[in-house]
PDB file of C-alpha atoms in Angstrom:
ATOM      1  CA  UNK A   1       0.000   0.000   0.000  1.00  0.00           C
ATOM      2  CA  UNK A   2       1.348   3.415  -0.989  1.00  0.00           C
ATOM      3  CA  UNK A   3       1.623   5.894   1.852  1.00  0.00           C
ATOM      4  CA  UNK A   4       0.366   9.375   1.154  1.00  0.00           C
ATOM      5  CA  UNK A   5       2.882  12.101   1.912  1.00  0.00           C
ATOM      6  CA  UNK A   6       2.432  15.860   2.144  1.00  0.00           C
ATOM      7  CA  UNK A   7       5.015  18.635   1.991  1.00  0.00           C
ATOM      8  CA  UNK A   8       5.084  21.593   4.356  1.00  0.00           C
ATOM      9  CA  UNK A   9       5.211  24.553   1.961  1.00  0.00           C
ATOM     10  CA  UNK A  10       7.294  26.516   4.450  1.00  0.00           C
ATOM     11  CA  UNK A  11      10.153  24.285   3.270  1.00  0.00           C
ATOM     12  CA  UNK A  12       9.886  25.850  -0.189  1.00  0.00           C
ATOM     13  CA  UNK A  13       8.525  29.261   0.882  1.00  0.00           C
ATOM     14  CA  UNK A  14      10.931  31.289  -1.252  1.00  0.00           C
ATOM     15  CA  UNK A  15       9.629  29.571  -4.380  1.00  0.00           C
ATOM     16  CA  UNK A  16       6.000  29.699  -3.199  1.00  0.00           C
ATOM     17  CA  UNK A  17       6.245  33.440  -2.602  1.00  0.00           C
ATOM     18  CA  UNK A  18       7.447  33.990  -6.180  1.00  0.00           C
ATOM     19  CA  UNK A  19       5.003  31.651  -7.966  1.00  0.00           C
ATOM     20  CA  UNK A  20       2.704  29.475  -5.903  1.00  0.00           C
ATOM     21  CA  UNK A  21       1.055  27.635  -8.795  1.00  0.00           C
ATOM     22  CA  UNK A  22       4.408  26.680 -10.299  1.00  0.00           C
ATOM     23  CA  UNK A  23       5.602  25.535  -6.880  1.00  0.00           C
ATOM     24  CA  UNK A  24       2.486  23.419  -6.345  1.00  0.00           C
ATOM     25  CA  UNK A  25       2.935  21.909  -9.806  1.00  0.00           C
ATOM     26  CA  UNK A  26       6.531  20.958  -9.012  1.00  0.00           C
ATOM     27  CA  UNK A  27       5.589  19.586  -5.591  1.00  0.00           C
ATOM     28  CA  UNK A  28       3.026  17.293  -7.262  1.00  0.00           C
ATOM     29  CA  UNK A  29       5.571  16.272  -9.930  1.00  0.00           C
ATOM     30  CA  UNK A  30       7.951  15.225  -7.123  1.00  0.00           C
ATOM     31  CA  UNK A  31       5.312  12.744  -5.996  1.00  0.00           C
ATOM     32  CA  UNK A  32       3.676  14.477  -3.034  1.00  0.00           C
ATOM     33  CA  UNK A  33      -0.015  13.877  -2.424  1.00  0.00           C
ATOM     34  CA  UNK A  34      -0.723  16.935  -0.281  1.00  0.00           C
ATOM     35  CA  UNK A  35       0.580  20.199   1.080  1.00  0.00           C
ATOM     36  CA  UNK A  36       0.552  22.023   4.378  1.00  0.00           C
ATOM     37  CA  UNK A  37       0.204  25.772   4.037  1.00  0.00           C
ATOM     38  CA  UNK A  38       2.191  28.068   6.308  1.00  0.00           C
ATOM     39  CA  UNK A  39       1.289  31.698   6.827  1.00  0.00           C
ATOM     40  CA  UNK A  40      -1.528  31.752   4.309  1.00  0.00           C
ATOM     41  CA  UNK A  41      -1.522  31.417   0.540  1.00  0.00           C
ATOM     42  CA  UNK A  42       1.331  33.757  -0.368  1.00  0.00           C
ATOM     43  CA  UNK A  43      -0.822  36.652  -1.498  1.00  0.00           C
ATOM     44  CA  UNK A  44      -3.019  34.567  -3.784  1.00  0.00           C
ATOM     45  CA  UNK A  45      -6.802  34.360  -3.732  1.00  0.00           C
ATOM     46  CA  UNK A  46      -7.725  31.384  -1.503  1.00  0.00           C
ATOM     47  CA  UNK A  47     -10.390  30.195  -3.957  1.00  0.00           C
ATOM     48  CA  UNK A  48      -7.826  30.211  -6.777  1.00  0.00           C
ATOM     49  CA  UNK A  49      -5.394  28.227  -4.635  1.00  0.00           C
ATOM     50  CA  UNK A  50      -8.166  25.713  -3.879  1.00  0.00           C
ATOM     51  CA  UNK A  51      -8.800  25.361  -7.616  1.00  0.00           C
ATOM     52  CA  UNK A  52      -5.085  24.812  -8.301  1.00  0.00           C
ATOM     53  CA  UNK A  53      -4.907  22.109  -5.631  1.00  0.00           C
ATOM     54  CA  UNK A  54      -7.959  20.370  -7.082  1.00  0.00           C
ATOM     55  CA  UNK A  55      -6.579  20.638 -10.617  1.00  0.00           C
ATOM     56  CA  UNK A  56      -3.236  19.168  -9.548  1.00  0.00           C
ATOM     57  CA  UNK A  57      -4.670  16.531  -7.224  1.00  0.00           C
ATOM     58  CA  UNK A  58      -3.003  17.950  -4.112  1.00  0.00           C
ATOM     59  CA  UNK A  59      -4.823  17.750  -0.795  1.00  0.00           C
ATOM     60  CA  UNK A  60      -4.324  20.711   1.566  1.00  0.00           C
ATOM     61  CA  UNK A  61      -3.933  18.797   4.843  1.00  0.00           C
ATOM     62  CA  UNK A  62      -3.482  21.717   7.246  1.00  0.00           C
ATOM     63  CA  UNK A  63      -2.198  25.232   7.617  1.00  0.00           C
ATOM     64  CA  UNK A  64      -0.316  27.424  10.047  1.00  0.00           C
ATOM     65  CA  UNK A  65      -2.212  30.674  10.442  1.00  0.00           C
ATOM     66  CA  UNK A  66      -1.870  33.706  12.635  1.00  0.00           C
ATOM     67  CA  UNK A  67      -4.694  33.442  15.166  1.00  0.00           C
ATOM     68  CA  UNK A  68      -5.039  37.230  15.192  1.00  0.00           C
ATOM     69  CA  UNK A  69      -5.926  37.060  11.502  1.00  0.00           C
ATOM     70  CA  UNK A  70      -8.678  34.583  12.270  1.00  0.00           C
ATOM     71  CA  UNK A  71     -10.059  36.775  15.042  1.00  0.00           C
ATOM     72  CA  UNK A  72     -10.147  39.815  12.766  1.00  0.00           C
ATOM     73  CA  UNK A  73     -11.998  37.982   9.997  1.00  0.00           C
ATOM     74  CA  UNK A  74     -14.888  36.571  12.062  1.00  0.00           C
TER      75      UNK A  74
END
């Protein structure tokens, strides 16, 4: 049985900040099944990022977010 593995995007944050879709594409090409977001979606529209993940077959497994941000957006 193949284990599913996700990559913490913080590990490739410099690339993600420059071009998130390209980074996600490369992460999938390396064989990862999912990603963990750190600090948001690097200035991209969250709905667009969701669409990219669906298109690429990447599952967003979790995310590190600033709790203050969550409180402000209630």
